[in-house]
Coordinates of C-alpha atoms in Angstrom, one line a residue:
Chain E
X1 CA -20.3 18.5 24.0
X2 CA -18.7 20.9 26.4
X3 CA -21.2 23.6 25.6
X4 CA -24.0 21.2 26.3
X5 CA -22.6 20.4 29.7
X6 CA -22.4 24.1 30.5
X7 CA -26.0 24.5 29.5
X8 CA -27.0 21.6 31.7
X9 CA -25.3 23.2 34.7
X10 CA -27.0 26.5 34.0
X11 CA -30.4 24.7 33.7
X12 CA -29.8 23.0 37.1
X13 CA -28.8 26.3 38.7
X14 CA -31.9 28.0 37.4
X15 CA -34.1 25.1 38.5
X16 CA -32.7 25.2 42.0
X17 CA -33.3 29.0 42.2
X18 CA -36.8 28.6 40.8
X19 CA -37.6 25.7 43.2
X20 CA -36.4 27.7 46.2
X21 CA -38.5 30.8 45.2
X22 CA -41.6 28.7 44.5
X23 CA -41.2 26.7 47.7
X24 CA -40.3 29.6 49.8
X25 CA -43.7 30.6 51.1
X26 CA -44.3 27.0 52.3
X27 CA -40.9 26.7 53.8
X28 CA -41.3 30.1 55.4
X29 CA -44.6 29.2 57.1
X30 CA -43.0 25.9 58.3
X31 CA -40.0 27.7 59.8
X32 CA -42.0 30.4 61.5
X33 CA -44.3 27.7 62.9
X34 CA -41.3 26.2 64.7
X35 CA -40.3 29.5 66.4
X36 CA -41.3 30.9 69.7
X37 CA -43.5 34.0 69.8
X38 CA -40.7 36.2 71.0
X39 CA -38.4 35.0 68.3
X40 CA -41.0 35.7 65.6
X41 CA -41.5 39.3 66.5
X42 CA -37.8 40.4 66.3
X43 CA -36.7 42.6 63.6
X44 CA -34.7 42.1 61.4
X45 CA -36.7 38.8 60.9
X46 CA -34.8 35.7 61.8
X47 CA -35.6 32.7 59.6
X48 CA -34.0 29.8 61.3
X49 CA -35.7 28.7 64.5
X50 CA -33.4 27.9 67.4
X51 CA -34.3 25.9 69.2
X52 CA -37.1 24.2 67.2
X53 CA -40.2 25.0 69.1
X54 CA -42.8 22.3 68.3
X55 CA -45.1 23.6 71.1
X56 CA -46.6 26.1 68.6
X57 CA -48.6 23.2 67.2
X58 CA -50.0 22.3 70.6
X59 CA -50.7 25.9 71.3
X60 CA -52.4 26.4 67.9
X61 CA -54.6 23.4 68.5
X62 CA -55.6 25.0 71.8
X63 CA -56.1 28.5 70.6
X64 CA -58.8 27.4 68.1
X65 CA -60.6 24.0 67.8
X66 CA -58.5 23.0 64.8
X67 CA -59.3 19.4 65.5
X68 CA -63.0 20.0 65.1
X69 CA -62.3 22.0 61.9
X70 CA -60.2 19.3 60.5
X71 CA -62.9 16.7 61.2
X72 CA -65.5 19.0 59.6
X73 CA -63.3 19.5 56.5
X74 CA -62.7 15.7 56.2
X75 CA -66.4 14.9 56.5
X76 CA -67.4 17.6 54.1
X77 CA -64.8 16.6 51.5
X78 CA -65.6 12.9 51.9
X79 CA -69.3 13.5 51.3
X80 CA -68.6 15.6 48.2
X81 CA -66.1 13.1 46.8
X82 CA -68.5 10.2 47.3
X83 CA -71.5 12.1 45.9
X84 CA -69.7 13.3 42.8
X85 CA -68.4 9.8 42.1
X86 CA -71.9 8.3 42.3
X87 CA -73.7 11.0 40.3
X88 CA -70.9 11.2 37.7
X89 CA -70.6 7.5 37.3
X90 CA -74.4 7.1 36.8
X91 CA -74.7 10.0 34.4
X92 CA -71.6 9.0 32.4
X93 CA -72.9 5.5 32.2
X94 CA -76.2 6.7 30.7
X95 CA -74.4 8.9 28.2
X96 CA -72.2 6.1 27.0
X97 CA -74.3 2.9 27.2
X98 CA -77.9 3.9 27.0
X99 CA -79.8 5.0 23.9
X100 CA -82.6 7.4 24.5
X101 CA -84.1 10.4 22.8
X102 CA -82.4 13.8 23.5
X103 CA -79.3 12.2 24.9
X104 CA -76.9 14.6 23.1
X105 CA -79.0 17.6 24.0
X106 CA -79.0 16.5 27.6
X107 CA -75.2 16.1 27.6
X108 CA -74.8 19.7 26.3
X109 CA -77.2 20.9 29.0
X110 CA -75.0 19.2 31.6
X111 CA -71.9 20.7 30.1
X112 CA -73.4 24.1 30.1
X113 CA -73.2 24.1 33.9
X114 CA -69.4 24.4 33.6
X115 CA -69.9 28.0 32.4
X116 CA -71.7 29.0 35.5
X117 CA -69.2 30.2 38.2
X118 CA -70.2 29.5 41.8
X119 CA -69.6 33.2 42.6
X120 CA -72.5 34.1 40.3
X121 CA -75.0 31.7 41.9
X122 CA -74.0 32.1 45.5
X123 CA -76.8 34.5 46.4
X124 CA -79.7 32.4 45.3
X125 CA -78.0 29.2 46.5
X126 CA -77.5 30.7 49.9
X127 CA -81.2 31.6 50.0
X128 CA -82.1 28.0 48.9
X129 CA -79.9 26.5 51.7
X130 CA -81.4 29.0 54.2
X131 CA -85.0 28.2 53.1
X132 CA -84.2 24.4 53.5
X133 CA -83.0 25.1 57.1
X134 CA -79.5 23.8 56.0
X135 CA -77.4 26.7 57.2
X136 CA -74.7 25.4 59.6
X137 CA -75.2 21.8 58.5
X138 CA -73.2 19.3 56.4
X139 CA -76.1 19.2 54.0
X140 CA -75.7 22.9 53.4
X141 CA -72.0 22.5 52.9
X142 CA -72.1 19.6 50.5
X143 CA -75.4 19.2 48.6
X144 CA -74.8 22.0 46.0
X145 CA -71.5 20.2 45.1
X146 CA -72.7 16.6 44.9
X147 CA -72.9 16.7 41.1
X148 CA -70.5 18.4 38.8
X149 CA -70.3 18.4 35.0
X150 CA -66.6 18.0 35.1
X151 CA -66.8 14.6 36.7
X152 CA -69.4 13.4 34.2
X153 CA -67.3 14.7 31.4
X154 CA -64.1 13.0 32.7
X155 CA -65.8 9.6 33.2
X156 CA -67.7 9.8 29.9
X157 CA -64.4 10.3 28.0
X158 CA -63.0 7.3 29.9
X159 CA -65.9 5.0 29.4
X160 CA -66.0 5.8 25.6
X161 CA -62.5 4.3 25.4
X162 CA -63.5 1.0 27.0
X163 CA -64.3 -1.8 24.4
X164 CA -68.0 -1.7 23.6
X165 CA -67.9 -5.5 23.1
X166 CA -67.9 -5.8 26.9
X167 CA -71.3 -4.3 27.0
X168 CA -72.6 -6.5 24.2
X169 CA -71.2 -9.6 25.9
X170 CA -72.8 -8.7 29.1
X171 CA -76.1 -8.1 27.3
X172 CA -75.9 -11.5 25.7
X173 CA -75.3 -13.1 29.1
X174 CA -78.5 -11.4 30.2
X175 CA -76.8 -9.1 32.7
X176 CA -78.9 -6.0 33.7
X177 CA -77.6 -2.5 33.3
X178 CA -76.9 -2.2 37.0
X179 CA -75.1 -5.4 37.1
X180 CA -72.9 -4.5 34.2
X181 CA -72.2 -1.1 35.8
X182 CA -71.2 -2.6 39.1
X183 CA -69.4 -5.7 38.1
X184 CA -67.7 -4.5 34.9
X185 CA -67.6 -0.8 34.6
X186 CA -66.7 0.1 38.1
X187 CA -63.7 -2.2 38.4
X188 CA -62.4 -1.1 35.0
X189 CA -62.8 2.6 35.9
X190 CA -60.7 2.5 39.1
X191 CA -57.9 4.6 37.8
X192 CA -60.1 7.4 36.6
X193 CA -62.3 7.2 39.7
X194 CA -59.1 7.7 41.7
X195 CA -58.2 10.7 39.6
X196 CA -61.7 12.2 40.1
X197 CA -61.6 11.5 43.9
X198 CA -58.2 13.1 44.4
X199 CA -59.1 16.1 42.3
X200 CA -62.5 16.6 44.0
X201 CA -61.0 16.2 47.4
X202 CA -58.5 18.9 46.7
X203 CA -61.2 21.3 45.5
X204 CA -63.5 20.6 48.4
X205 CA -60.8 20.7 51.1
X206 CA -59.6 24.1 49.8
X207 CA -63.1 25.6 49.4
X208 CA -63.4 29.0 51.1
X209 CA -66.2 31.2 50.1
X210 CA -69.1 28.7 50.4
X211 CA -68.2 27.5 53.9
X212 CA -67.7 31.1 55.0
X213 CA -71.2 31.9 53.8
X214 CA -73.1 28.9 55.1
X215 CA -71.5 28.1 58.5
X216 CA -71.7 30.3 61.5
X217 CA -71.0 28.2 64.6
X218 CA -67.5 27.3 65.6
X219 CA -68.6 23.6 65.6
X220 CA -69.4 23.7 61.9
X221 CA -66.5 25.7 60.5
X222 CA -64.1 24.1 58.1
X223 CA -60.4 24.5 58.5
X224 CA -60.1 27.1 55.7
X225 CA -62.5 29.4 57.5
X226 CA -61.5 28.4 61.0
X227 CA -57.9 29.4 60.2
X228 CA -59.1 33.0 60.6
X229 CA -59.6 32.4 64.3
X230 CA -55.9 32.1 64.7
X231 CA -54.9 35.3 62.9
X232 CA -57.3 37.4 65.0
X233 CA -55.4 36.5 68.1
X234 CA -52.8 39.0 69.4
X235 CA -50.1 40.3 67.1
X236 CA -47.3 38.2 68.6
X237 CA -48.7 34.8 67.7
X238 CA -47.5 34.5 64.1
X239 CA -45.9 31.1 65.0
X240 CA -49.4 29.8 66.0
X241 CA -50.9 31.2 62.8
X242 CA -48.3 29.6 60.7
X243 CA -48.7 26.3 62.6
X244 CA -52.3 26.5 61.6
X245 CA -51.3 27.1 58.0
X246 CA -49.1 24.0 58.0
X247 CA -51.8 21.9 59.7
X248 CA -54.5 22.8 57.1
X249 CA -52.1 22.4 54.2
X250 CA -50.7 19.1 55.2
X251 CA -53.5 16.9 53.8
X252 CA -53.3 18.4 50.4
X253 CA -49.5 18.5 50.4
X254 CA -49.5 14.8 51.2
X255 CA -52.0 14.3 48.4
X256 CA -49.6 16.1 46.0
X257 CA -46.6 13.9 47.0
X258 CA -48.4 10.6 46.8
X259 CA -51.0 11.2 44.1
X260 CA -49.3 13.8 41.9
X261 CA -50.2 12.0 38.7
X262 CA -53.9 11.8 39.6
X263 CA -53.9 15.4 40.7
X264 CA -52.1 16.7 37.6
X265 CA -54.4 14.7 35.4
X266 CA -57.5 16.0 37.1
X267 CA -56.3 19.6 37.0
X268 CA -55.4 19.5 33.3
X269 CA -58.6 17.8 32.3
X270 CA -60.5 20.1 34.6
X271 CA -58.9 23.1 33.0
X272 CA -61.9 23.3 30.7
X273 CA -63.8 24.7 33.6
X274 CA -61.5 27.5 34.5
Chain H
X1 CA -82.5 10.7 13.8
X2 CA -86.0 12.1 13.9
X3 CA -86.4 15.9 14.3
X4 CA -88.7 17.5 16.8
X5 CA -90.9 18.8 14.0
X6 CA -91.7 15.5 12.5
X7 CA -92.4 14.3 16.1
X8 CA -95.2 16.7 16.6
X9 CA -96.8 16.5 13.1
X10 CA -96.7 12.8 12.4
X11 CA -97.6 10.6 15.4
X12 CA -95.0 7.8 16.0
X13 CA -96.0 4.2 15.5
X14 CA -97.2 3.0 18.9
X15 CA -94.6 0.3 19.2
X16 CA -91.8 2.7 18.6
X17 CA -93.1 5.2 21.1
X18 CA -93.3 2.5 23.8
X19 CA -89.8 1.6 23.1
X20 CA -88.7 5.2 23.4
X21 CA -90.6 5.6 26.7
X22 CA -89.0 2.5 27.9
X23 CA -85.5 3.7 26.9
X24 CA -86.2 7.0 28.7
X25 CA -87.4 5.3 31.8
X26 CA -84.4 3.1 31.8
X27 CA -82.1 6.1 31.6
X28 CA -83.8 8.3 34.1
X29 CA -82.5 6.7 37.3
X30 CA -79.0 7.3 36.0
X31 CA -79.5 10.9 35.0
X32 CA -82.0 12.1 37.6
X33 CA -79.6 12.7 40.5
X34 CA -77.3 14.9 38.5
X35 CA -80.1 16.6 36.6
X36 CA -82.0 17.4 39.8
X37 CA -78.9 18.9 41.5
X38 CA -78.0 20.9 38.4
X39 CA -81.5 22.3 38.2
X40 CA -81.6 23.3 41.8
X41 CA -78.1 24.6 42.2
X42 CA -77.1 25.8 38.7
X43 CA -80.0 26.6 36.4
X44 CA -82.6 27.8 38.9
X45 CA -80.1 30.2 40.6
X46 CA -79.0 31.7 37.2
X47 CA -82.6 32.5 36.5
X48 CA -83.1 33.7 40.1
X49 CA -80.1 36.0 40.0
X50 CA -81.3 37.7 36.9
X51 CA -84.8 38.0 38.4
X52 CA -83.4 39.4 41.7
X53 CA -81.4 42.0 39.7
X54 CA -84.6 43.5 38.4
X55 CA -86.1 43.9 41.9
X56 CA -85.6 45.8 45.1
X57 CA -85.4 43.3 47.9
X58 CA -86.1 43.3 51.6
X59 CA -83.3 42.5 54.1
X60 CA -84.1 38.8 53.7
X61 CA -83.6 38.9 50.0
X62 CA -87.3 38.6 49.1
X63 CA -88.1 40.5 45.9
X64 CA -90.4 43.3 46.7
X65 CA -90.5 46.0 44.1
X66 CA -89.9 45.7 40.4
X67 CA -87.5 48.3 39.2
X68 CA -86.4 46.8 35.8
X69 CA -83.0 47.9 34.6
X70 CA -82.7 50.6 37.3
X71 CA -80.1 48.8 39.4
X72 CA -77.9 48.2 36.3
X73 CA -78.2 51.9 35.6
X74 CA -77.3 52.6 39.2
X75 CA -74.4 50.3 39.0
X76 CA -72.8 51.8 36.0
X77 CA -73.2 55.3 37.3
X78 CA -72.0 54.5 40.8
X79 CA -68.4 55.5 41.4
X80 CA -68.0 52.5 43.7
X81 CA -68.9 50.0 41.1
X82 CA -66.9 51.7 38.4
X83 CA -63.9 51.7 40.8
X84 CA -64.5 48.0 41.6
X85 CA -64.6 47.2 37.8
X86 CA -61.5 49.3 37.2
X87 CA -59.6 47.7 40.1
X88 CA -60.7 44.2 38.9
X89 CA -59.4 44.9 35.4
X90 CA -56.1 46.2 36.9
X91 CA -55.9 43.1 39.0
X92 CA -56.5 40.8 36.0
X93 CA -53.7 42.5 34.1
X94 CA -51.4 42.4 37.1
X95 CA -51.9 38.7 37.6
X96 CA -52.5 37.2 34.2
X97 CA -49.6 38.6 32.2
X98 CA -46.8 38.1 34.7
X99 CA -48.4 34.8 35.9
X100 CA -48.4 33.2 32.5
X101 CA -45.0 34.6 31.7
X102 CA -43.4 33.1 34.8
X103 CA -45.2 29.9 34.3
X104 CA -43.8 29.7 30.7
X105 CA -40.3 30.2 32.0
X106 CA -40.8 27.5 34.7
X107 CA -42.3 25.1 32.1
X108 CA -39.3 25.8 29.8
X109 CA -37.0 24.9 32.7
X110 CA -38.8 21.7 33.4
X111 CA -39.2 20.7 29.7
X112 CA -36.0 18.7 29.3
X113 CA -35.9 15.2 30.8
X114 CA -32.9 15.4 33.1
X115 CA -31.9 13.6 36.2
X116 CA -33.8 14.7 39.3
X117 CA -36.6 16.3 37.3
X118 CA -39.4 14.8 39.3
X119 CA -38.2 16.4 42.5
X120 CA -38.1 19.9 40.8
X121 CA -41.4 19.1 39.2
X122 CA -43.1 18.3 42.5
X123 CA -41.7 21.4 44.1
X124 CA -42.7 23.7 41.3
X125 CA -46.2 22.1 41.1
X126 CA -46.6 22.4 44.9
X127 CA -48.7 25.7 44.9
X128 CA -51.6 23.7 43.3
X129 CA -52.2 22.0 46.6
X130 CA -52.3 25.1 48.7
X131 CA -55.6 26.8 49.6
X132 CA -56.4 30.4 49.2
X133 CA -56.8 30.7 53.0
X134 CA -53.4 29.3 53.7
X135 CA -51.6 31.3 51.0
X136 CA -53.3 34.5 52.0
X137 CA -52.5 33.9 55.6
X138 CA -48.8 33.5 54.7
X139 CA -49.2 36.7 52.7
X140 CA -50.6 38.4 55.8
X141 CA -47.4 37.8 57.5
X142 CA -45.1 38.4 54.5
X143 CA -46.7 41.9 54.0
X144 CA -46.9 42.9 57.6
X145 CA -44.2 45.6 58.0
X146 CA -43.3 44.8 61.6
X147 CA -42.3 41.2 60.8
X148 CA -41.9 41.3 57.0
X149 CA -39.0 39.3 55.7
X150 CA -39.9 40.6 52.3
X151 CA -39.4 44.2 53.4
X152 CA -36.1 43.3 55.0
X153 CA -34.8 41.7 51.8
X154 CA -36.0 44.7 49.8
X155 CA -34.3 47.1 52.1
X156 CA -31.0 45.1 52.2
X157 CA -30.8 44.5 48.5
X158 CA -32.3 47.7 47.1
X159 CA -32.4 50.1 50.0
X160 CA -36.2 50.4 49.7
X161 CA -37.7 51.8 52.9
X162 CA -40.1 49.7 55.0
X163 CA -43.4 49.4 52.9
X164 CA -46.7 49.2 54.7
X165 CA -48.1 47.0 51.8
X166 CA -51.7 46.5 52.8
X167 CA -52.2 50.2 53.8
X168 CA -51.2 51.7 50.5
X169 CA -53.8 51.6 47.6
X170 CA -51.6 50.3 44.9
X171 CA -49.2 48.2 47.1
X172 CA -52.3 46.4 48.5
X173 CA -53.4 45.5 45.0
X174 CA -49.8 44.4 44.2
X175 CA -49.7 42.3 47.4
X176 CA -52.9 40.5 46.4
X177 CA -51.6 40.0 42.9
X178 CA -48.4 38.5 44.1
X179 CA -50.3 36.0 46.3
X180 CA -52.5 35.2 43.4
X181 CA -49.7 34.7 40.9
X182 CA -48.0 32.4 43.3
X183 CA -51.1 30.4 43.9
X184 CA -51.8 29.9 40.2
X185 CA -48.2 29.2 39.1
X186 CA -48.4 25.4 39.6
X187 CA -51.5 25.0 37.4
X188 CA -50.3 27.2 34.5
X189 CA -46.9 25.5 34.6
X190 CA -48.5 22.0 34.4
X191 CA -50.6 22.9 31.4
X192 CA -47.9 24.7 29.5
X193 CA -45.4 21.9 30.3
X194 CA -47.9 19.4 28.7
X195 CA -48.0 21.5 25.6
X196 CA -44.2 22.0 25.4
X197 CA -43.7 18.2 25.5
X198 CA -46.1 17.8 22.6
X199 CA -44.2 20.0 20.2
X200 CA -42.9 18.0 17.3
X201 CA -39.3 17.0 17.8
X202 CA -38.7 16.9 14.1
X203 CA -39.3 20.7 13.8
X204 CA -36.6 21.2 16.4
X205 CA -34.2 18.8 14.7
X206 CA -34.6 20.5 11.3
X207 CA -34.2 23.9 12.9
X208 CA -31.0 22.7 14.5
X209 CA -29.7 21.5 11.2
X210 CA -30.4 25.0 9.8
X211 CA -28.3 26.4 12.6
X212 CA -31.0 28.1 14.6
X213 CA -30.0 29.0 18.2
X214 CA -32.1 28.4 21.3
X215 CA -33.8 31.8 21.1
X216 CA -34.7 31.5 17.5
X217 CA -36.1 28.0 18.1
X218 CA -38.1 29.4 21.0
X219 CA -39.5 32.3 19.0
X220 CA -40.2 30.5 15.7
X221 CA -41.0 27.0 16.8
X222 CA -41.9 26.7 20.4
X223 CA -44.1 29.7 21.0
X224 CA -46.1 29.3 17.7
X225 CA -46.6 25.6 18.4
X226 CA -47.9 26.1 21.9
X227 CA -49.9 29.3 21.1
X228 CA -53.3 27.6 21.5
X229 CA -52.4 26.4 24.9
X230 CA -50.9 29.8 25.8
X231 CA -54.1 31.4 24.8
X232 CA -56.0 28.8 26.9
X233 CA -53.9 29.5 30.0
X234 CA -54.4 33.3 29.5
X235 CA -58.2 32.9 29.3
X236 CA -58.4 30.5 32.2
X237 CA -56.2 32.7 34.4
X238 CA -58.4 35.7 33.4
X239 CA -61.5 33.9 34.4
X240 CA -59.9 32.8 37.7
X241 CA -58.8 36.4 38.4
X242 CA -62.3 37.7 37.8
X243 CA -63.5 35.2 40.4
X244 CA -61.0 36.2 43.1
X245 CA -62.4 36.4 46.6
X246 CA -60.4 34.8 49.4
X247 CA -57.2 36.8 49.0
X248 CA -59.2 40.1 49.3
X249 CA -61.3 38.9 52.3
X250 CA -58.2 37.8 54.2
X251 CA -55.7 40.4 53.3
X252 CA -57.5 43.7 52.8
X253 CA -61.3 43.5 53.0
X254 CA -61.4 45.5 49.9
X255 CA -59.5 48.4 51.4
X256 CA -57.8 50.8 51.7
X257 CA -60.6 53.0 50.3
X258 CA -61.9 50.4 47.9
X259 CA -58.6 50.0 46.1
X260 CA -58.8 46.2 46.3
X261 CA -62.6 45.9 46.1
X262 CA -62.7 43.2 43.4
X263 CA -66.0 42.4 41.9
X264 CA -66.7 39.1 43.8
X265 CA -65.8 40.8 47.1
X266 CA -68.1 43.7 46.3
X267 CA -71.0 41.3 45.5
X268 CA -70.3 39.6 48.9
X269 CA -70.3 42.8 50.8
X270 CA -73.4 44.2 49.1
X271 CA -75.4 41.0 49.6
X272 CA -74.3 39.7 53.0
X273 CA -73.4 42.9 54.8
X274 CA -75.5 45.7 53.2
X275 CA -78.4 43.3 52.4
X276 CA -78.8 44.8 49.0
X277 CA -79.5 41.5 47.3
X278 CA -80.9 43.0 44.2
X279 CA -77.9 45.3 43.5
X280 CA -75.5 42.4 44.3
X281 CA -77.4 40.2 41.9
X282 CA -77.1 42.8 39.2
X283 CA -73.3 42.8 39.8
X284 CA -73.3 39.0 39.7
X285 CA -75.1 39.1 36.3
X286 CA -72.4 41.5 35.0
X287 CA -69.7 39.0 36.3
X288 CA -71.5 36.2 34.6
X289 CA -71.6 37.9 31.3
X290 CA -67.8 38.7 31.5
X291 CA -67.0 35.0 32.4
X292 CA -69.4 33.8 29.7
X293 CA -67.8 35.9 27.0
X294 CA -64.4 34.7 28.0
X295 CA -65.5 31.1 28.0
X296 CA -67.2 31.4 24.6
X297 CA -64.0 33.1 23.2
X298 CA -62.0 30.1 24.4
X299 CA -64.4 27.6 22.8
X300 CA -64.4 29.5 19.5
X301 CA -60.7 29.6 19.3
X302 CA -60.4 25.9 20.2
X303 CA -63.0 25.2 17.5
X304 CA -61.0 27.1 15.0
X305 CA -57.8 25.2 15.9
X306 CA -59.6 21.9 15.5
X307 CA -60.7 22.9 12.0
X308 CA -57.2 24.0 11.0
X309 CA -55.5 20.8 11.8

């Protein structure tokens, strides 16, 4: 018994140390963001801000149009989330409830897209977007991501678990496919749709390479790319830069706190993609 | 189910064919949106990237002159690409092995259901919510010698003189690796934790009866039981490391002297700064093959595991 308690204490101590180490970069950026520029540039570095200098945030918002970047990121992520929910739901529905020739082959073809990393296709995709005249537009930012095999796969797995009798009953009642989809499947799929939405929002919000390639004007930049505008300022403005880091990380950190279950589920199911 | 062969040799009875056409027409509005997007943004670009890799292009990326495999030959004889591949491999080793090891330790700490676990869990998972831009920007400050808290700690604790991380070739790669390991910790820990919680409790109980200590249980029960997941996390981390871009772009721009010029960054530079789309496409094809082999390896092993059980 006594030995067990000692082990438990050791486990707690190790957990506290591990948590502090893992959390440190986030805490560090938060603390630096609350310092004054003069305070930041002293050596040895001082970690605790005194007094707390909230003005860094106002200054950061002035130094770069972070408000506009935030708006762009929100619009972009919202479009991608909605698009993926619609395309995934439709395709998953067909794979579960409709019988047609070549269904299994088609499903494999869809799954095969998971093996194609975006870094490999970025050159032709950039050219396609440019040819369509979509550089620097929300269309260019979002359309390539409106369908994803992961969402289809996730929803298909879920729909397969629903009782098939529901479908037969609806058919007996003479309900059309669309009616069954909207009034039965969608309400029943709410939990998995939430998981997909949270997961896709995180992925889109944190996207870096594609927005960097396809946006040029300040008014179309997303937060992830726009953050760079803060670090190119003069060397003494680390507090502004870190305020920017905190601002752009806040939406996804909030998501982690309130929707951790969904996020974890999405990530572990999405692990297949790598 | 009818095979394709019988379909072409024996014509189907008309009623059946109409039924099939109807079924197909009914399914198409459900499938077309995704199929169209996949065709335009996944399948066409894969074909296009292979095509471009066989051509010299103009500065707009239009294929002008067929050169066959020449650009591949050029790549594998070019010291820059060899260096880029070597650096990428070093980076993969530097990130994957310590990353998975640390994640395993964290997962072992989180395994036991104790009071306050959810708080620790949220904290240790928190890196999953952070973007590459945010994390790399924090890194930019952490590795800047004039404000680096990290250097200060290293000098106080170990007497290490002030390191100019991003200006030294191997310290720059190390800095990028540290940032990457931290970023991926949350994900690997989540997956490994899931596996740990699925290990049969009976195995542990019988081992305890036999008097096995913690370390023995870890080596003979835990690790073998979660080995498929461990392998999975290894492969996924490897694929992720091969796809690294943001850290390089923000922290080092490939420097100093190409020592952090990871493959994706190199593709980006060649295509969008040097306008050598053909050469960059050849690099992208090489990257694709690497990722494909790793993915297939993963599938094969998972397949085998399924057959075993």
